[in-house]
Amino acid sequence: MEKIRVLIAKPGLDGHDRGALVISQALRDAGMEVIYTGLRQSPKQIVKAAIQEDVDAIGLSSLSGAHNVLFPQVLKLLREEQAEDIIVFGGGVIPLEDAQNLEKQGIKKIFTPGTSTKTISAYIEQAILEARGQGDPLLAGPKGIDHVGIAVYSIEEALPFYLNHLHLEVEKIVEVPSQKVKVAFLPLGNFKFELLEPLTNGSPIARFLEKKGEGIHHIALSVSSLQDRLNQLKREGVQLIDETPKEGAGGYPIAFLHPKNAKGVLLELCETIDEAEKGDE
Amino acid sequence: MGDRQSFEKWKERTEEEIKKRPERKEKFLTSSSIEIDPVYIPDNIDKRYLDNIGFPGDFPYTRGVRRTMYRGRFWTMRQYAGFGSAKETNKRFKYLLEQGQTGLSVAFDLPTQIGYDSDDPMSLGEVGKVGVAIDSLEDMEILFNGISLDEVSTSMTINAPAAVLLAMYIVVAEKQGVPKEKIQGTIQNDILKEYIARGTYIFPPKPSMRLITDIFAYCTENTPKFNTISISGYHIREAGSTAVQELAFTLSNAIAYVDSALEAGLDIDNFAPRLAFFFNGHNQFFEEIAKFRAARRMWANIMRDKYGAKNAKSMQLRFHTQVAGSTLTAQQPDNNIVRVAIQALAAALGGTQSLHTNAKDEALALPTEDSARIALRTQQIIANETGVADTIDPLGGSYYIEFLTDELEKKAYEYIEEIEKRGGAVAAVEQQYMQKEIQRAAYETQKRQEKQEEIVVGVNKYQLDDEPQPELLRVDDSLVDDQLARLQGTRANRNEEKVKAALTQLKTAAEGTENLMPFIIEAVKQYTTIGEICHTLREVFGEY
């Protein structure tokens, strides 16, 4: 495989290059070839250097607040030179709102302070391999919501509302000894509710109930290629609870992602084998 | 005099000084009414103590450069501020003075710092962003409108074009009726650390050093109360250096400036008293205190032994501290208030002459008025409520602090020797020696943090799932248009003939060896812009 080439550039007059230098070194350590422009480069000089050096990506660093003007300039010049296949990412002192705006304008990604160099290099590698049509393509998003798990003290007490007022039906109630949980399945179209009752103290659901009380415990998304997807998430720096799929209640592979990723929501991925045989846990 | 006599003598001299300038209080008491002495000393005062530690205000100044230190008066609370237009920054200055700030500190935008006018293509996107935009004397007049320059001291973070901004300050003062002999303040004027760490250089090292010695010579004669340079470790540390590197590279740079001034024929005891220093107040509490103490002792010895300075003021290392911007986190920004307080406490315990405390939101944007006020309050609380200012060098004599002071000194001298071997700081800068050392240290820090060997609260540990987005200061982009319009107005209303004549004379002087300050002052008076002046110098000196 051809080595990934990246141009790290300091647009504008800002002289703070600690970040740019640290990223350059980290990308080199990750096996990429890195060219650093040095300070005070105009967007024009940056684009020229990127084309001359035949890089796959440009990383822009600015801490002076000039990003809103200078980063889009680089994109514009790349388009004019018909070099928009070069991926542009950025970092620095960039407020969230500006980062979102820049990403909308075509900056592939803004990395804000505190992002680990590992996450950055993994992201860049993935994006470039994808752009080259090499390696594994980035997997498409989940196909839908498979189910929502609701933690309850007692299925018996929880059921009447779902049966008598929402007029849903119980498909089955099963015990999963490995998770020390009893699960009631209530289908709703292609989706279902799962009521989760702890079988013993100290089980995951019991601990959840102790901490937060009854309520939504997790949301499960239907996906394909679960193991590949877990690998991809890991490369992207997402924190996983399960690094390899385990068997869910329905006999299908599942894995949990750490709630930190989704702002406090526990997400489950389940590999639904085909639409007709939907089910899990 | 290896006994208590030396201390009795110190006491007598201090008493005399207090008679002339009384301390903040007649008596300093703890909450339990225990009376606090000015300074605490070992039972046994031997030669080693006197040589290495001594008494406050006495060589080697390890315990402080003043006899009474903060019992006389607190450090100067000096918050760095500036953004957008001169008018808006003037408003922020007045607000800070009303809030009890005791000195001004001007942040300039990057075009000003690199000698470009606001309408230069290189200035695109940068006008008014990290500081105030100054194109000509007119902006400077607006910046200090209603602020008497004989009453405030002003620190200006300006390096490559320091001569131009100093000239503008002198002219504004004169227009206010304040003679230049009376103005007080500091220009940063430290070009070597720009090559090493901060990046706002214009000219190559040699002509840059000449500009600096021209300023030294001019100010010694004309502005005796103005600090001609603030030799800065701050940015070296921000770029990722260790405490030892900060100490060593700063003093190496200082040695280079002294050498350059001596070469230009200046007398050590004339210019050295106006050299000031600027250090970083970083996280490691005890190491920082030891760093400040070591810096004072090293400088005193270097000035006495290497340069044969006689004037005590030449040997006294006076310094400003800013707490470490690079330790501020974008995550959970309120935590930064705590970091700043602890860093500022170390600066106070280390005997700083002035202090800037950062605002909690500076990892995200320029500070809002609220966050700027909390930053100032932080140091007001340390000064007024904690009692740390009531006795001098309270940690002096601590086994750990004295050990660290000695160790930092030893390791810093090793670096200084290495730099001397390479031909001094200017040569070492050209060889990229310091740059590479810092870069390596910065990368090591990053790796340690990623491996969680070094914890950054809220970043690699104790993160919040739901990070709230704080209110940020936004610089209004319409300011840029106003700035460009005013610049056009200035150019339209001045006497073009006189501008041209001033620039021609400046160019001729730059090609020769005359002191450039008078020529720059004349150009400034004619409302010549900073871009025009620097461009003229670029033609002669070249660009780095």
XYZ file of N, CA and C in Angstrom, chain A residues 81-255:
525
model
N -8.419 24.457 -8.187
C -7.314 23.686 -8.774
C -7.755 22.256 -9.105
N -9.031 21.989 -8.961
C -9.571 20.640 -9.162
C -8.817 19.601 -8.334
N -8.555 19.984 -7.115
C -7.850 19.060 -6.223
C -8.708 18.800 -4.988
N -10.010 18.816 -5.175
C -10.871 18.648 -4.000
C -10.868 17.217 -3.468
N -10.142 16.312 -4.181
C -10.000 14.966 -3.609
C -9.064 14.968 -2.402
N -8.318 16.063 -2.237
C -7.467 16.160 -1.038
C -8.358 16.475 0.159
N -8.281 15.612 1.145
C -9.115 15.779 2.338
C -8.527 16.879 3.217
N -9.397 17.743 3.761
C -8.906 18.795 4.644
C -9.476 18.598 6.047
N -8.611 18.548 7.015
C -9.072 18.529 8.406
C -8.393 19.666 9.152
N -8.863 19.931 10.373
C -8.321 21.095 11.078
C -8.384 20.940 12.574
N -7.714 21.882 13.247
C -7.725 21.871 14.702
C -7.242 23.202 15.226
N -7.379 23.385 16.538
C -6.931 24.637 17.149
C -7.944 25.132 18.153
N -7.896 26.432 18.410
C -8.879 27.026 19.324
C -10.096 27.385 18.481
N -11.015 26.435 18.368
C -12.153 26.590 17.460
C -13.430 26.248 18.216
N -14.285 27.251 18.480
C -15.530 26.960 19.191
C -16.404 25.974 18.410
N -17.200 25.204 19.156
C -18.024 24.150 18.576
C -18.847 24.632 17.383
N -19.464 25.791 17.570
C -20.348 26.323 16.530
C -19.569 26.542 15.225
N -18.376 27.096 15.360
C -17.528 27.322 14.185
C -17.118 25.982 13.571
N -16.809 25.014 14.424
C -16.385 23.702 13.927
C -17.492 23.092 13.068
N -18.724 23.197 13.567
C -19.843 22.629 12.796
C -20.004 23.334 11.461
N -19.872 24.656 11.489
C -19.974 25.430 10.254
C -18.908 25.053 9.249
N -17.694 24.892 9.752
C -16.586 24.549 8.857
C -16.791 23.164 8.267
N -17.310 22.242 9.089
C -17.539 20.893 8.581
C -18.635 20.917 7.509
N -19.620 21.794 7.712
C -20.673 21.926 6.701
C -20.099 22.432 5.387
N -19.099 23.307 5.497
C -18.528 23.884 4.274
C -17.574 22.929 3.565
N -17.262 21.794 4.203
C -16.444 20.811 3.487
C -15.150 20.438 4.167
N -14.869 21.037 5.340
C -13.736 20.537 6.130
C -14.176 19.170 6.638
N -13.366 18.154 6.386
C -13.783 16.784 6.709
C -14.009 16.636 8.211
N -13.140 17.222 8.995
C -13.288 17.077 10.441
C -12.475 18.137 11.163
N -13.082 18.747 12.201
C -12.330 19.637 13.089
C -12.075 18.878 14.382
N -10.814 18.754 14.746
C -10.467 18.095 16.012
C -10.249 19.157 17.073
N -11.050 19.087 18.123
C -10.960 20.114 19.155
C -9.941 19.702 20.218
N -9.522 20.659 21.078
C -8.491 20.359 22.071
C -8.875 19.159 22.930
N -7.897 18.334 23.253
C -8.160 17.184 24.117
C -8.373 15.899 23.327
N -8.515 15.998 21.990
C -8.649 14.789 21.184
C -7.308 14.060 21.184
N -7.348 12.749 21.372
C -6.064 12.041 21.437
C -5.486 11.918 20.031
N -4.162 11.882 19.956
C -3.513 11.803 18.646
C -3.861 10.479 17.963
N -4.167 9.461 18.772
C -4.528 8.159 18.226
C -5.851 8.251 17.463
N -6.815 8.931 18.074
C -8.106 9.120 17.413
C -7.916 9.853 16.098
N -7.061 10.887 16.139
C -6.861 11.704 14.940
C -6.205 10.884 13.837
N -5.152 10.154 14.192
C -4.468 9.409 13.126
C -5.370 8.293 12.580
N -6.157 7.663 13.458
C -7.062 6.611 12.982
C -8.113 7.191 12.043
N -8.623 8.350 12.417
C -9.659 8.970 11.596
C -9.106 9.317 10.212
N -7.929 9.915 10.220
C -7.337 10.342 8.943
C -7.048 9.131 8.061
N -6.495 8.107 8.686
C -6.160 6.907 7.917
C -7.416 6.323 7.272
N -8.452 6.212 8.072
C -9.720 5.662 7.576
C -10.262 6.500 6.413
N -10.264 7.816 6.622
C -10.835 8.705 5.604
C -10.039 8.636 4.305
N -8.731 8.546 4.437
C -7.905 8.532 3.231
C -8.028 7.188 2.503
N -8.005 6.107 3.253
C -8.149 4.801 2.613
C -9.485 4.718 1.882
N -10.470 5.281 2.501
C -11.789 5.276 1.890
C -11.783 6.088 0.598
N -11.161 7.274 0.670
C -11.098 8.132 -0.514
C -10.320 7.451 -1.638
N -9.316 6.667 -1.275
C -8.537 5.961 -2.292
C -9.264 4.714 -2.796
N -10.364 4.391 -2.133
C -11.063 3.170 -2.498
C -10.335 1.929 -2.034
N -9.453 2.091 -1.019
C -8.727 0.940 -0.485
C -9.307 0.557 0.863
N -8.844 -0.579 1.324
C -9.214 -0.992 2.668
C -10.707 -1.184 2.791
N -11.159 -1.272 3.998
C -12.586 -1.477 4.205
C -13.300 -0.152 4.030
N -14.380 -0.177 3.244
C -15.137 1.061 3.152
C -15.787 1.344 4.503
N -15.997 2.614 4.765
C -16.684 2.988 5.995
C -18.070 2.367 5.948
N -18.434 1.629 6.997
C -19.728 0.953 6.998
C -20.862 1.965 7.076
N -21.941 1.662 6.384
C -23.098 2.563 6.406
C -23.716 2.539 7.799
N -24.513 3.538 8.099
C -25.113 3.670 9.420
C -26.063 2.527 9.739
N -26.536 2.465 10.985
C -27.477 1.415 11.376
C -28.752 1.469 10.528
N -29.425 0.292 10.430
C -30.610 0.229 9.569
C -31.864 0.729 10.269
N -31.869 0.679 11.555
C -33.048 1.148 12.278
C -32.924 0.818 13.744
N -33.990 1.141 14.474
C -33.990 0.787 15.891
C -34.597 -0.599 16.020
N -33.886 -1.493 16.663
C -34.401 -2.840 16.844
C -35.327 -2.895 18.054
N -34.850 -2.355 19.148
C -35.706 -2.338 20.332
C -35.202 -1.312 21.332
N -36.092 -1.022 22.305
C -35.691 -0.189 23.426
C -35.854 -1.035 24.677
N -34.785 -1.110 25.479
C -34.842 -1.883 26.713
C -35.232 -0.977 27.877
N -36.244 -1.422 28.630
C -36.714 -0.617 29.756
C -36.508 -1.418 31.038
N -35.789 -0.829 31.978
C -35.520 -1.524 33.234
C -36.728 -1.374 34.151
N -37.205 -2.507 34.678
C -38.363 -2.460 35.594
C -38.052 -3.340 36.808
N -38.688 -3.001 37.936
C -38.506 -3.837 39.125
C -39.218 -5.173 38.922
N -40.409 -5.073 38.274
C -41.193 -6.297 38.134
C -41.953 -6.256 36.815
N -41.729 -7.260 35.992
C -42.434 -7.334 34.704
C -43.935 -7.429 34.941
N -44.281 -8.187 35.943
C -45.698 -8.396 36.254
C -46.407 -7.060 36.516
N -45.723 -6.188 37.285
C -46.338 -4.891 37.591
C -46.296 -3.952 36.402
N -45.288 -4.097 35.546
C -45.122 -3.164 34.425
C -46.062 -3.504 33.270
N -46.372 -4.788 33.119
C -47.104 -5.214 31.919
C -48.495 -4.598 31.720
N -49.320 -4.469 32.767
C -50.697 -4.029 32.527
C -50.807 -2.759 31.675
N -49.920 -1.770 31.895
C -49.996 -0.547 31.097
C -49.822 -0.853 29.613
N -48.780 -1.665 29.312
C -48.508 -1.982 27.905
C -49.634 -2.812 27.280
N -50.214 -3.709 28.065
C -51.248 -4.597 27.525
C -52.610 -3.924 27.473
N -52.978 -3.231 28.565
C -54.353 -2.749 28.689
C -54.559 -1.365 28.105
N -53.501 -0.583 27.997
C -53.690 0.783 27.515
C -53.041 1.023 26.174
N -51.801 0.490 25.993
C -51.187 0.609 24.667
C -51.677 -0.504 23.746
N -52.300 -1.516 24.356
C -52.850 -2.645 23.596
C -51.793 -3.332 22.760
N -50.623 -3.527 23.369
C -49.589 -4.341 22.736
C -49.741 -5.775 23.240
N -49.012 -6.677 22.593
C -49.061 -8.072 23.028
C -47.686 -8.553 23.432
N -47.664 -9.486 24.371
C -46.393 -10.082 24.765
C -46.092 -11.218 23.796
N -44.925 -11.125 23.165
C -44.538 -12.182 22.243
C -44.024 -13.388 23.031
N -43.110 -13.075 23.980
C -42.581 -14.153 24.828
C -41.906 -13.526 26.044
N -41.754 -14.313 27.072
C -40.973 -13.897 28.241
C -39.893 -14.951 28.446
N -38.615 -14.517 28.448
C -37.535 -15.493 28.615
C -36.593 -15.052 29.722
N -35.925 -16.022 30.296
C -34.886 -15.709 31.277
C -33.526 -15.895 30.618
N -32.641 -14.960 30.859
C -31.276 -15.068 30.323
C -30.344 -15.201 31.521
N -30.003 -16.422 31.888
C -29.202 -16.626 33.112
C -27.848 -15.924 33.049
N -27.239 -15.871 31.850
C -25.906 -15.262 31.763
C -25.954 -13.788 32.176
N -27.043 -13.105 31.884
C -27.167 -11.683 32.245
C -28.006 -11.503 33.517
N -28.459 -12.591 34.094
C -29.293 -12.565 35.298
C -30.493 -11.635 35.112
N -31.171 -11.836 33.992
C -32.278 -10.933 33.671
C -33.430 -11.737 33.056
N -34.639 -11.246 33.320
C -35.829 -11.807 32.686
C -36.322 -10.751 31.701
N -36.666 -11.186 30.468
C -37.006 -10.221 29.423
C -38.392 -10.514 28.861
N -39.256 -9.478 28.815
C -40.543 -9.591 28.128
C -40.464 -8.853 26.810
N -40.810 -9.516 25.707
C -40.744 -8.899 24.371
C -42.132 -8.428 23.963
N -42.271 -7.148 23.606
C -43.560 -6.610 23.146
C -43.370 -5.986 21.768
N -43.665 -6.713 20.694
C -43.412 -6.190 19.337
C -44.329 -5.023 18.994
N -43.810 -4.158 18.162
C -44.566 -2.984 17.688
C -44.052 -2.721 16.281
N -44.741 -3.249 15.272
C -44.231 -3.170 13.901
C -42.896 -3.894 13.818
N -41.881 -3.214 13.226
C -40.551 -3.809 13.124
C -39.724 -3.608 14.387
N -40.377 -3.012 15.354
C -39.658 -2.582 16.551
C -40.240 -3.329 17.724
N -39.525 -3.389 18.835
C -40.174 -3.891 20.046
C -39.653 -3.236 21.304
N -40.516 -3.300 22.316
C -40.081 -2.954 23.661
C -39.576 -4.223 24.319
N -38.547 -4.057 25.154
C -38.124 -5.174 25.985
C -38.165 -4.695 27.429
N -38.996 -5.361 28.235
C -39.016 -5.036 29.658
C -37.995 -5.943 30.343
N -37.115 -5.339 31.120
C -35.998 -6.069 31.699
C -36.127 -6.079 33.222
N -36.252 -7.285 33.773
C -36.379 -7.411 35.222
C -35.172 -8.174 35.759
N -34.511 -7.648 36.789
C -33.332 -8.339 37.300
C -33.714 -9.638 37.997
N -32.877 -10.676 37.808
C -33.140 -11.947 38.482
C -32.464 -12.003 39.847
N -31.333 -11.274 39.984
C -30.624 -11.284 41.273
C -30.124 -9.880 41.572
N -29.819 -9.669 42.834
C -29.140 -8.433 43.214
C -27.761 -8.438 42.581
N -27.273 -7.256 42.248
C -25.912 -7.165 41.709
C -25.841 -7.449 40.226
N -26.939 -7.839 39.596
C -26.918 -8.018 38.140
C -26.911 -6.632 37.495
N -26.518 -6.560 36.215
C -26.436 -5.239 35.567
C -27.736 -4.437 35.690
N -28.865 -5.095 35.479
C -30.132 -4.353 35.548
C -30.426 -3.916 36.990
N -30.092 -4.765 37.959
C -30.310 -4.390 39.362
C -29.478 -3.160 39.711
N -28.259 -3.134 39.236
C -27.392 -1.968 39.531
C -27.929 -0.708 38.874
N -28.436 -0.877 37.662
C -29.026 0.272 36.964
C -30.208 0.822 37.759
N -31.067 -0.101 38.232
C -32.264 0.322 38.989
C -31.852 1.046 40.280
N -30.821 0.536 40.919
C -30.336 1.165 42.153
C -29.877 2.591 41.897
N -29.169 2.751 40.773
C -28.564 4.051 40.487
C -29.570 5.047 39.931
N -30.385 4.589 39.009
C -31.218 5.529 38.268
C -32.695 5.289 38.403
N -33.099 4.167 38.992
C -34.526 3.862 39.072
C -35.022 3.283 37.761
N -36.336 3.071 37.682
C -36.888 2.477 36.468
C -36.788 3.455 35.306
N -36.748 2.933 34.090
C -36.715 3.816 32.928
C -35.945 3.177 31.786
N -35.700 3.990 30.760
C -35.022 3.447 29.575
C -33.610 3.025 29.938
N -33.280 1.791 29.649
C -31.972 1.264 29.987
C -31.032 1.333 28.792
N -31.525 0.938 27.624
C -30.689 1.032 26.444
C -31.530 1.116 25.179
N -30.892 1.555 24.118
C -31.524 1.571 22.803
C -30.690 0.663 21.916
N -31.359 -0.233 21.197
C -30.629 -1.173 20.361
C -30.834 -0.839 18.892
N -29.723 -0.784 18.159
C -29.773 -0.442 16.736
C -29.481 -1.694 15.910
N -30.215 -1.857 14.824
C -29.958 -3.001 13.934
C -28.822 -2.653 12.994
N -27.841 -3.523 12.945
C -26.720 -3.269 12.049
C -26.341 -4.548 11.322
N -25.482 -4.375 10.315
C -24.902 -5.529 9.646
C -23.436 -5.604 10.050
N -22.771 -6.666 9.689
C -21.320 -6.864 9.884
C -20.846 -6.360 11.244
N -21.351 -6.952 12.302
C -21.099 -6.407 13.643
C -19.614 -6.374 14.001
N -18.889 -7.473 13.722
C -17.475 -7.471 14.126
C -16.686 -6.386 13.397
N -16.912 -6.247 12.077
C -16.209 -5.208 11.316
C -16.539 -3.839 11.867
N -17.798 -3.701 12.226
C -18.258 -2.406 12.721
C -17.588 -2.083 14.069
N -17.459 -3.092 14.900
C -16.785 -2.864 16.181
C -15.325 -2.473 15.948
N -14.687 -3.137 14.983
C -13.300 -2.780 14.652
C -13.207 -1.334 14.201
N -14.157 -0.944 13.357
C -14.155 0.418 12.838
C -14.353 1.430 13.970
N -15.305 1.134 14.842
C -15.575 2.053 15.960
C -14.338 2.187 16.840
N -13.666 1.070 17.043
C -12.484 1.093 17.896
C -11.391 1.962 17.263
N -11.210 1.791 15.960
C -10.226 2.620 15.255
C -10.557 4.092 15.397
N -11.840 4.387 15.380
C -12.257 5.789 15.472
C -12.149 6.325 16.893
N -11.765 5.460 17.820
C -11.569 5.925 19.192
C -12.818 5.847 20.045
N -13.840 5.133 19.574
C -15.067 4.984 20.356
C -14.818 3.938 21.439
N -15.307 4.233 22.645
C -15.095 3.299 23.749
C -16.147 2.202 23.714
N -15.700 0.961 23.669
C -16.623 -0.163 23.558
C -16.749 -0.869 24.904
N -17.914 -1.410 25.178
C -18.032 -2.297 26.340
C -17.662 -3.706 25.889
N -18.191 -4.124 24.743
C -17.864 -5.439 24.183
C -17.036 -5.251 22.915
N -15.823 -5.775 22.914
C -14.989 -5.625 21.724
C -15.286 -6.706 20.700
N -15.885 -7.821 21.165
C -16.328 -8.855 20.222
C -17.801 -9.114 20.511
N -18.549 -9.507 19.485
C -19.986 -9.732 19.679
C -20.222 -10.859 20.682
N -21.272 -10.738 21.465
C -21.679 -11.865 22.307
C -23.106 -12.240 21.916
N -23.549 -13.364 22.461
C -24.864 -13.804 22.048
C -25.940 -13.105 22.853
N -26.915 -12.556 22.161
C -28.020 -11.896 22.851
C -29.110 -12.902 23.197
N -30.184 -12.390 23.786
C -31.265 -13.253 24.259
C -31.879 -14.065 23.123
N -31.944 -13.471 21.941
C -32.583 -14.149 20.827
C -31.620 -15.023 20.043
N -30.369 -15.117 20.506
C -29.411 -15.958 19.812
C -28.645 -15.210 18.734
N -28.856 -13.901 18.619
C -28.135 -13.133 17.608
C -26.974 -12.384 18.252
N -25.929 -12.099 17.456
C -24.771 -11.397 18.031
C -25.139 -9.954 18.409
N -24.716 -9.557 19.567
C -24.924 -8.176 20.014
C -23.646 -7.659 20.654
N -23.571 -6.321 20.822
C -22.454 -5.710 21.556
C -22.918 -4.363 22.077
